[in-house]
Coordinates of C-alpha atoms and ligand atoms in Angstrom, one line a residue:
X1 CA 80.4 89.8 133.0
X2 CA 83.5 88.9 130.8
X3 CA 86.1 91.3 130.9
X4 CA 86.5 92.7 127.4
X5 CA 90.5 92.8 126.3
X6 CA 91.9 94.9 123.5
X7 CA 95.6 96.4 123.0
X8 CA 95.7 100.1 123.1
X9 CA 98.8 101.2 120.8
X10 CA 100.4 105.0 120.7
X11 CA 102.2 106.0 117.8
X12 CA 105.5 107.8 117.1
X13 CA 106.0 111.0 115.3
X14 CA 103.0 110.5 113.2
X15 CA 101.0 113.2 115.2
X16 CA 102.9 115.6 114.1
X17 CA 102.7 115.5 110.6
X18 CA 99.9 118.2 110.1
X19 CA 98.0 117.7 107.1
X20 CA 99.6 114.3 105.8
X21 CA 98.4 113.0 109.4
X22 CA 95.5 110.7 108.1
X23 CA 98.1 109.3 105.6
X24 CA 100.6 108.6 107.8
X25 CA 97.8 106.5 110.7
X26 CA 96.3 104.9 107.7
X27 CA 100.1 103.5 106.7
X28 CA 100.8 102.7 109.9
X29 CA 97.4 100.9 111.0
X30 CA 97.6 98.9 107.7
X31 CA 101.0 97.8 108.6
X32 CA 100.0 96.8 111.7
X33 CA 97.3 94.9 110.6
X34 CA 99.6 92.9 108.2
X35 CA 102.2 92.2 111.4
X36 CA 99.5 90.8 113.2
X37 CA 97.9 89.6 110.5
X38 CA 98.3 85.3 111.9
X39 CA 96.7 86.4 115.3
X40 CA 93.0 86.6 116.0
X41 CA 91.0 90.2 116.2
X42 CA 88.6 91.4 115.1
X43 CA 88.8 94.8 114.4
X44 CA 91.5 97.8 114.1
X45 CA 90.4 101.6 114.8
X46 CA 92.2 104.6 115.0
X47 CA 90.6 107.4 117.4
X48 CA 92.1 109.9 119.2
X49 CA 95.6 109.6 118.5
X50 CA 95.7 105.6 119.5
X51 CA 95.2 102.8 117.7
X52 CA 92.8 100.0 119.5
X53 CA 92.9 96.7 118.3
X54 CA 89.8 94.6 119.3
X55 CA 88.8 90.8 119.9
X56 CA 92.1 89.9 120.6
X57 CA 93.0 86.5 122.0
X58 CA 94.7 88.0 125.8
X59 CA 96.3 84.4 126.3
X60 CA 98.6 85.2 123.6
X61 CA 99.8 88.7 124.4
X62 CA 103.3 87.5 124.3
X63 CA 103.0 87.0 120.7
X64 CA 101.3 89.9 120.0
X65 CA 104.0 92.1 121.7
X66 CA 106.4 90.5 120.1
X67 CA 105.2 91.5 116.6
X68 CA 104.4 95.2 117.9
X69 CA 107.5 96.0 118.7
X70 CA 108.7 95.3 115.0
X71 CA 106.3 97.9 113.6
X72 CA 108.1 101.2 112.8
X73 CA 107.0 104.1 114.7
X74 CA 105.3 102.4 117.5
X75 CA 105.9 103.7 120.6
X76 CA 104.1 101.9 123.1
X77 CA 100.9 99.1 123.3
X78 CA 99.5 97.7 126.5
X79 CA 97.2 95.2 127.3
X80 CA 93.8 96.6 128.0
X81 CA 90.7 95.6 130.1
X82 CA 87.8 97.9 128.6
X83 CA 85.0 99.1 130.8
X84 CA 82.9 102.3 131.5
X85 CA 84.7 104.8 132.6
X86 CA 83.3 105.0 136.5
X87 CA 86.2 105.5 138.9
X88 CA 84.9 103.0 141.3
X89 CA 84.9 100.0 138.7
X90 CA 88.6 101.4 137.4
X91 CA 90.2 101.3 141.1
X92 CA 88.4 97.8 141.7
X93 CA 89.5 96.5 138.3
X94 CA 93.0 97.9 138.9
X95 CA 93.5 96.2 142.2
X96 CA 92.2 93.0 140.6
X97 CA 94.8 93.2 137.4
X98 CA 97.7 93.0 139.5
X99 CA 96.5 90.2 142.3
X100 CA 98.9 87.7 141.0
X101 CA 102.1 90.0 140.3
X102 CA 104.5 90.1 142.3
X103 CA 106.2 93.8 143.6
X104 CA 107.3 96.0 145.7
X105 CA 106.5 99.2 144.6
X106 CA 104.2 100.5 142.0
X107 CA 102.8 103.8 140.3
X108 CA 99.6 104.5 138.9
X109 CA 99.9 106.3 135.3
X110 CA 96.5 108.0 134.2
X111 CA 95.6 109.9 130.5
X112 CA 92.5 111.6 129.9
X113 CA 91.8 111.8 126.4
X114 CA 88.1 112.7 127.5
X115 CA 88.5 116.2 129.3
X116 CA 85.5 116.4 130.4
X117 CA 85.5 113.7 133.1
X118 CA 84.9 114.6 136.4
X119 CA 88.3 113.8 137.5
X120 CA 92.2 114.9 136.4
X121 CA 94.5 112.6 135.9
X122 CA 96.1 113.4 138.9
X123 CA 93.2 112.7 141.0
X124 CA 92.5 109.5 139.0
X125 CA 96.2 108.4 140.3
X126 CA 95.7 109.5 143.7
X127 CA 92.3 108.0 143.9
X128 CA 93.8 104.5 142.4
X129 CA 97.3 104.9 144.3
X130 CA 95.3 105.1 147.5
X131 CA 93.1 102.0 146.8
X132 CA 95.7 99.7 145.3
X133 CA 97.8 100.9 148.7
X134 CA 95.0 100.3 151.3
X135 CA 95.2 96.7 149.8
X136 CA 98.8 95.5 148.8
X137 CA 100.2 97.6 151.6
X138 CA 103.2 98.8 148.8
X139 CA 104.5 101.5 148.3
X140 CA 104.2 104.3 145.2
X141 CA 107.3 104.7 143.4
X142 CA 107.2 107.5 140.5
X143 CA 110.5 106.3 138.7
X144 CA 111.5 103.0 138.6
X145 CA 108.6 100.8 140.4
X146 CA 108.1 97.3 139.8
X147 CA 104.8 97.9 138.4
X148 CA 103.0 100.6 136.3
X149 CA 98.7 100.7 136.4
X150 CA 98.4 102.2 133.2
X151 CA 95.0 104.0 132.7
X152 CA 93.3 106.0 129.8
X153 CA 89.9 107.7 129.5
X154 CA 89.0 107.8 125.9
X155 CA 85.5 108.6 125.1
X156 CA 83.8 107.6 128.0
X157 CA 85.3 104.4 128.4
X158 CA 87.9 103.4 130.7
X159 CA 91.4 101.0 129.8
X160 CA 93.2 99.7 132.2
X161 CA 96.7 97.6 131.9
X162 CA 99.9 96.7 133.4
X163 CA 103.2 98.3 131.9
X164 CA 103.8 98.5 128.2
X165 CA 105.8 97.5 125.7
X166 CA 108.2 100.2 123.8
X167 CA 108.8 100.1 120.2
X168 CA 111.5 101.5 118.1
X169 CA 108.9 104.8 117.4
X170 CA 110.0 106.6 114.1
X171 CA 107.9 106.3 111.1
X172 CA 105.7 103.6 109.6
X173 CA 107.5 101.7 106.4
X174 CA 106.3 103.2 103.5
X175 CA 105.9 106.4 104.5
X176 CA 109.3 107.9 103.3
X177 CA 110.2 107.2 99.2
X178 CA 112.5 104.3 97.8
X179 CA 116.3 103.7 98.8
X180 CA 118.5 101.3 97.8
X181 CA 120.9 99.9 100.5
X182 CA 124.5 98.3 99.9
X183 CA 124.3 95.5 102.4
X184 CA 127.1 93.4 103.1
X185 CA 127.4 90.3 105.7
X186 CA 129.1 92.5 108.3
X187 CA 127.6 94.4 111.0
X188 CA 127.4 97.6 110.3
X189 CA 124.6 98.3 106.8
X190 CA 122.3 95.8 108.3
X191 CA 121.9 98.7 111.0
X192 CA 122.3 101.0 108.9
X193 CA 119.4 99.5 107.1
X194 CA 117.3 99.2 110.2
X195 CA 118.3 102.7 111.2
X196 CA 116.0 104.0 107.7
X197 CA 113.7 101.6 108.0
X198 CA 113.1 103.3 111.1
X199 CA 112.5 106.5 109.2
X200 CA 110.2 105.5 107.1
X201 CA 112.1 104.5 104.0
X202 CA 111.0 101.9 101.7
X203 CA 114.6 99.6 101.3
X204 CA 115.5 97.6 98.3
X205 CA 118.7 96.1 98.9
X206 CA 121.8 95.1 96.8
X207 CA 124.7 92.7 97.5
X208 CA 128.1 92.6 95.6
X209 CA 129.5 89.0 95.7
X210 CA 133.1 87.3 94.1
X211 CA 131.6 84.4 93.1
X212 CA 132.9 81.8 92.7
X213 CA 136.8 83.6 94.1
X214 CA 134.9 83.6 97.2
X215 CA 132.6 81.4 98.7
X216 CA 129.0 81.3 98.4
X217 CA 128.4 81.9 102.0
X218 CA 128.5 85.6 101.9
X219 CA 125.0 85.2 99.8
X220 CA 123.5 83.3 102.6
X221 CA 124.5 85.4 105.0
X222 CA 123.0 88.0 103.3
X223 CA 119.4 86.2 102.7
X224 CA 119.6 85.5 106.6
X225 CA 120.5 89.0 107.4
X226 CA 117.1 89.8 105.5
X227 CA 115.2 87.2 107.0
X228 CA 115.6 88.9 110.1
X229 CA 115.2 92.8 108.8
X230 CA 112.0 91.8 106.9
X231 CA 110.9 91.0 110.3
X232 CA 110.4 95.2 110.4
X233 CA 109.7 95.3 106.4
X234 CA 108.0 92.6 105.8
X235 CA 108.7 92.5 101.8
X236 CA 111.5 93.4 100.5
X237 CA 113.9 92.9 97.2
X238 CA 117.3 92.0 97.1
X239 CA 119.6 92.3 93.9
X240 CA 122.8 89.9 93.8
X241 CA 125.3 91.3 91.8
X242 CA 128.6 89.9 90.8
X243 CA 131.6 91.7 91.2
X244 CA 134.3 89.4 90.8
X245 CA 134.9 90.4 86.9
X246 CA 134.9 94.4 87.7
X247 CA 137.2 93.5 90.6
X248 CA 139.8 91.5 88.4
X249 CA 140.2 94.6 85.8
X250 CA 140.8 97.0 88.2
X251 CA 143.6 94.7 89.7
X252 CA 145.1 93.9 86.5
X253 CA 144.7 97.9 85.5
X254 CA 145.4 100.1 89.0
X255 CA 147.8 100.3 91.6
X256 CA 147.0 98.4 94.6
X257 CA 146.5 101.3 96.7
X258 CA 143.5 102.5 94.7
X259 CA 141.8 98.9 94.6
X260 CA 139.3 99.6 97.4
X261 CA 138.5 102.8 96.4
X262 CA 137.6 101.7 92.7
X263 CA 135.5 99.0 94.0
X264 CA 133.6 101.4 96.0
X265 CA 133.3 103.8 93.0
X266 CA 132.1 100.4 91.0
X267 CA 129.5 99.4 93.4
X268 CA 128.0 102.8 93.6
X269 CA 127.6 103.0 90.1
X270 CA 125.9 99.7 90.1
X271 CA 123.6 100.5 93.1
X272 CA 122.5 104.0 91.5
X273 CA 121.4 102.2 88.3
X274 CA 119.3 100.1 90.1
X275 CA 117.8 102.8 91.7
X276 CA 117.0 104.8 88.9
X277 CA 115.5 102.0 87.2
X278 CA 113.3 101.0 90.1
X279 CA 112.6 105.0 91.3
X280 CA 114.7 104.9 94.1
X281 CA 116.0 108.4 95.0
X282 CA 119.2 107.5 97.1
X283 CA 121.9 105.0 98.1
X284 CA 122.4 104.1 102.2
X285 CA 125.6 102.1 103.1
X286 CA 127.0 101.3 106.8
X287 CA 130.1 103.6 106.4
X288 CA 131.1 105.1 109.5
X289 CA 133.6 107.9 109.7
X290 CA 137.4 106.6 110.5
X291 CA 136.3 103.0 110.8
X292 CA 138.3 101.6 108.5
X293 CA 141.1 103.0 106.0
X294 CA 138.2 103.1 102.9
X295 CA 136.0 105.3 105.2
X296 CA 137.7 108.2 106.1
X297 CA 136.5 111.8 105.1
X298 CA 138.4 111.8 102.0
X299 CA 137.8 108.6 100.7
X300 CA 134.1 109.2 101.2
X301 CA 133.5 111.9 98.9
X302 CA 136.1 110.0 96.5
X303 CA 133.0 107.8 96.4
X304 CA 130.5 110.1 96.3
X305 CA 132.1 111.2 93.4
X306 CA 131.3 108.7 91.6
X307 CA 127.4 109.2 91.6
X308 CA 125.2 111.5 91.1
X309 CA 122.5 110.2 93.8
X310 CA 123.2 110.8 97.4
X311 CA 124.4 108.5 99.4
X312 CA 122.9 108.4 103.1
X313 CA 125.2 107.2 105.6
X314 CA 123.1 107.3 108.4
X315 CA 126.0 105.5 110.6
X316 CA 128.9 108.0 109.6
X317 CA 129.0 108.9 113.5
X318 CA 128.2 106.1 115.6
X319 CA 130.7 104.1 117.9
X320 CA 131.7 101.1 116.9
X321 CA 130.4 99.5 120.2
X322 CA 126.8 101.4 119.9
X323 CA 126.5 99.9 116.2
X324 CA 126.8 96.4 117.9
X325 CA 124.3 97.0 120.6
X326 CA 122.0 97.9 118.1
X327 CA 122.6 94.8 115.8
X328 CA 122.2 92.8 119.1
X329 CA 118.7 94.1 119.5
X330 CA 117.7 94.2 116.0
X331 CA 119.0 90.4 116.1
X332 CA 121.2 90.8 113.4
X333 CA 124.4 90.9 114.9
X334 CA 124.7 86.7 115.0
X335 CA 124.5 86.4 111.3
X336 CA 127.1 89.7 111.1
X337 CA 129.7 87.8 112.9
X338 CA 129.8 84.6 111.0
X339 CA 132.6 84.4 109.0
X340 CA 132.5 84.7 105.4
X341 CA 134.9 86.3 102.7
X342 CA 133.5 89.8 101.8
X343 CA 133.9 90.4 98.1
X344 CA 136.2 93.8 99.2
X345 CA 137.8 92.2 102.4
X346 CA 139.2 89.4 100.6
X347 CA 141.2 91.9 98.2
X348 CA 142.4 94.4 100.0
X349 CA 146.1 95.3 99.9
X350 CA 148.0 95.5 103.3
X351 CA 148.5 99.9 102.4
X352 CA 145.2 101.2 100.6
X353 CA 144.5 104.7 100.3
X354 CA 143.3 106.8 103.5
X355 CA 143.6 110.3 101.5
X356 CA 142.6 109.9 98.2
X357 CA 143.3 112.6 95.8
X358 CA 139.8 112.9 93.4
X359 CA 141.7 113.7 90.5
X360 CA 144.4 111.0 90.6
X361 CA 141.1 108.7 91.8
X362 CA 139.7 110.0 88.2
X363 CA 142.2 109.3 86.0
X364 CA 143.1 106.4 86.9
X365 CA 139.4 105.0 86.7
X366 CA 139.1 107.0 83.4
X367 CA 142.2 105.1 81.7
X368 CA 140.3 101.4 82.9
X369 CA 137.0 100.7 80.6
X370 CA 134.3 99.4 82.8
X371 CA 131.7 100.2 80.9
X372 CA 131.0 96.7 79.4
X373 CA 131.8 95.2 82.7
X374 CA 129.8 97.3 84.4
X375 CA 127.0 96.2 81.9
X376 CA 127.5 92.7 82.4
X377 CA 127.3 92.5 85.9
X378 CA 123.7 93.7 86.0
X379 CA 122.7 91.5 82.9
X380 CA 124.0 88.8 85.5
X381 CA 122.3 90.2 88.9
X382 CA 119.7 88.1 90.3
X383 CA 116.5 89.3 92.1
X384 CA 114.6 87.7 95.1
X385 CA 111.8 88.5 96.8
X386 CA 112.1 88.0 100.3
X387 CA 108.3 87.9 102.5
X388 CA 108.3 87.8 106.2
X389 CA 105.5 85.0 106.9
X390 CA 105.2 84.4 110.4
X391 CA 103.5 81.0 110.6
X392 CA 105.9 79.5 107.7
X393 CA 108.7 81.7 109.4
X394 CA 109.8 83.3 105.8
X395 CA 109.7 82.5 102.2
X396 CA 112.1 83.6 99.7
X397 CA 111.3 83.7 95.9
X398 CA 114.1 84.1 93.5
X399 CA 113.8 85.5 89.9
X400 CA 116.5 86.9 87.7
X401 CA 115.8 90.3 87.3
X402 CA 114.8 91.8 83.4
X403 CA 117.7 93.4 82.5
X404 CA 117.6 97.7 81.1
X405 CA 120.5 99.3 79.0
X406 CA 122.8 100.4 81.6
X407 CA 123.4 104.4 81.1
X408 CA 126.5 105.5 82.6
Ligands
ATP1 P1 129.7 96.4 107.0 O1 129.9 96.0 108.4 O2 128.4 96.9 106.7 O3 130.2 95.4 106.0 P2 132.3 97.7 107.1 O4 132.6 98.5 108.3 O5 132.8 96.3 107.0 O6 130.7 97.7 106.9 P3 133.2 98.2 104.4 O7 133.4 96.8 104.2 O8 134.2 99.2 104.1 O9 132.7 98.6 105.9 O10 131.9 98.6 103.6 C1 131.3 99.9 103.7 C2 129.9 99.9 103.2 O11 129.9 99.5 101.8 C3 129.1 98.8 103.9 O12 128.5 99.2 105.1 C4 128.0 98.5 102.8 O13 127.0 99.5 102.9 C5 128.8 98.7 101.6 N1 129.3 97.3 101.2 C6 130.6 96.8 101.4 N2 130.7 95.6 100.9 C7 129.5 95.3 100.3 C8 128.9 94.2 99.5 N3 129.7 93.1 99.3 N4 127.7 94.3 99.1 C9 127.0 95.4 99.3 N5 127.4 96.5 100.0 C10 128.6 96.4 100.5
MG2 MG1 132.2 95.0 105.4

């Protein structure tokens, strides 16, 4: 008989939402369903805390994998062979998974979903540990083996697979409400982005640009940056915003030292309208506590001070060298470190601020009128739509956005 194949998946945190738990599996078997949407199946359950996927093509695993380790709060999937749970066909079938691996050691890792079978787990790896080691003549290894026979019982039916892949866990996307992220082209709020993806959050994102004082590129390092995070999202919005005019005032108008800090105060403002006009209920940025002379304590609630939506930072206490790790495995960190001129970078004086005082910060805002500047730059944003597509790789729409009074 044919074996029958399927991937078993185990979710995240999801289980332990209590009475929003059927919402939560349904989110995340729907986004599972779109990731894999270009692969053949035929059929996605959820039972038992696990998510099967059915009539699978097991030739192309890789790909499969590959795309299940972008969904958000997926723990872990393997590659299944169904059959009836009888512990004589599960040692036989073990022993035959792993014929053509190659190891040294091994462990045998057995769930029982289905408590009333005859057998624990721990007999189940003892019975299989013996068998697979009367043949391959290896020995068992309970951390760190080569291999790991993974089997479940669920329902009277037996899955068995070698090793799993792990996920990022956390939450499905769409589970958490709207936020609206500040991305720039460096490394730190694409992580920063990831990091609430991870969580749940549904991102729109906004990027300030100097156009044309600085060059275009910082725009397509942004689109690329979003290529790769919709990889996790799938669809998502970006808002371009120009800066450069807001920027000019405020150098014309304010000391140097304050520059920075202002266009910090601006771009909040801007983000925080979009969010309210799209129902987003907070701000996330890649600030990170004493990173640089705009991010220390001080200067960070001279920002906050200029909105009245939180602002998430959910990097304010990362190392530098863990940030990049993670944008390494995201697979952000290439675009990150391709140089561009950053609409803030490009004008910052040689002694900002590191302490600012919130009532000098104030008054010196209060005496510049950005109001119709601030107005102007989201008449002038632009809007794209950015879709992960895996077969076309991505496709990215743009639209200028309808513009709403801005209410400061
Ligand atoms: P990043 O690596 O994310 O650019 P950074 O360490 O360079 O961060 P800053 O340049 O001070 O720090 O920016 C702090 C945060 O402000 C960024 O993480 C981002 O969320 C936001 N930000 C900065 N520049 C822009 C921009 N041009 N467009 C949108 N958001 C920006
Ligand atoms: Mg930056």
């Amino acid at each position: 008989m044919q074996n029958s194949y399927c991937i078993l998946v185990h979710y995240h945190e999801i289980s332990i939402k209590g009475g929003n738990r059927a919402w939560f599996e349904k989110t995340f078997q729907r986004n599972l369903k779109k990731h894999i949407s270009d692969l053949p199946y035929t059929s996605i359950n959820t039972a038992n805390a696990r998510v099967f996927v059915f009539g699978i093509d097991e030739l192309r695993w890789d790909e499969y994998a590959e795309r299940l380790k972008c969904v958000m709060g997926l723990m872990n999937a393997t590659l299944m062979t169904q059959i009836p749970a009888e512990i004589e066909k599960i040692r036989e079938l073990s022993a035959e998974l792993i014929k053509d691996e190659n190891f040294s050691s091994f462990r045998v890792s057995a769930k029982r979903q289905y408590k009333n079978y005859p057998l624990t787990s721990t007999e189940i790896n003892i019975d299989v540990g013996a068998h697979i080691q009367s043949i391959y003549k290896k020995p068992v290894k309970l951390k760190g083996a080569d291999l790991n026979i993974i089997i479940e019982i669920v329902k009277g039916m037996a899955y068995v697979g070698v090793d799993k892949i792990v996920g990022y866990g956390g939450l499905p996307v769409g589970t958490g409400e709207k936020a609206v992220s500040l991305l720039s082209s460096g490394i730190d709020s694409p992580v920063s982005s990831f990091e609430m993806l991870k969580r749940g959050v549904n991102l729109v994102y906004v990027h300030f640009h100097s156009a044309p004082a600085t060059s275009r590129q910082s725009l397509r390092n942004v689109e690329e940056l979003l290529l790769t995070l919709a990889k996790y999202q799938l669809r998502c919005e970006l808002y371009h915003i120009p800066l450069l005019e807001i920027q000019q005032k405020i150098m014309a108008e304010a000391p140097n030292k304050f520059w920075v800090l202002l266009f910090r105060r601006a771009m909040v403002r801007l983000a925080e309208h979009i969010a309210d006009s799209i129902g987003a209920v907070a701000l996330i940025t890649g600030e990170n506590i004493g990173q640089v002379a705009s991010q220390t304590l001080s200067n960070i609630r001279a920002t906050s001070d200029a909105v009245e939506i939180p602002i998430i930072r959910p990097l304010a206490g990362h190392n530098k060298e863990d940030i990049i790790n993670r944008a390494i495995k995201i697979g952000t960190y290439e675009t990150s470190i391709e140089p561009y001129q950053d609409c803030c970078s490009f004008f910052v004086p040689k002694h900002p601020e590191t302490k600012a005082n919130l009532e000098e910060i104030r008054q010196i805002e209060a005496k510049i009128e950005l109001e119709p500047l601030l107005q102007f730059a989201i008449e002038n944003s632009e809007k794209q739509i950015i879709k992960f597509d895996p077969t076309t790789k991505v496709k990215i729409k743009s639209t200028k956005i309808q513009t709403k009074k801005l209410v400061l």
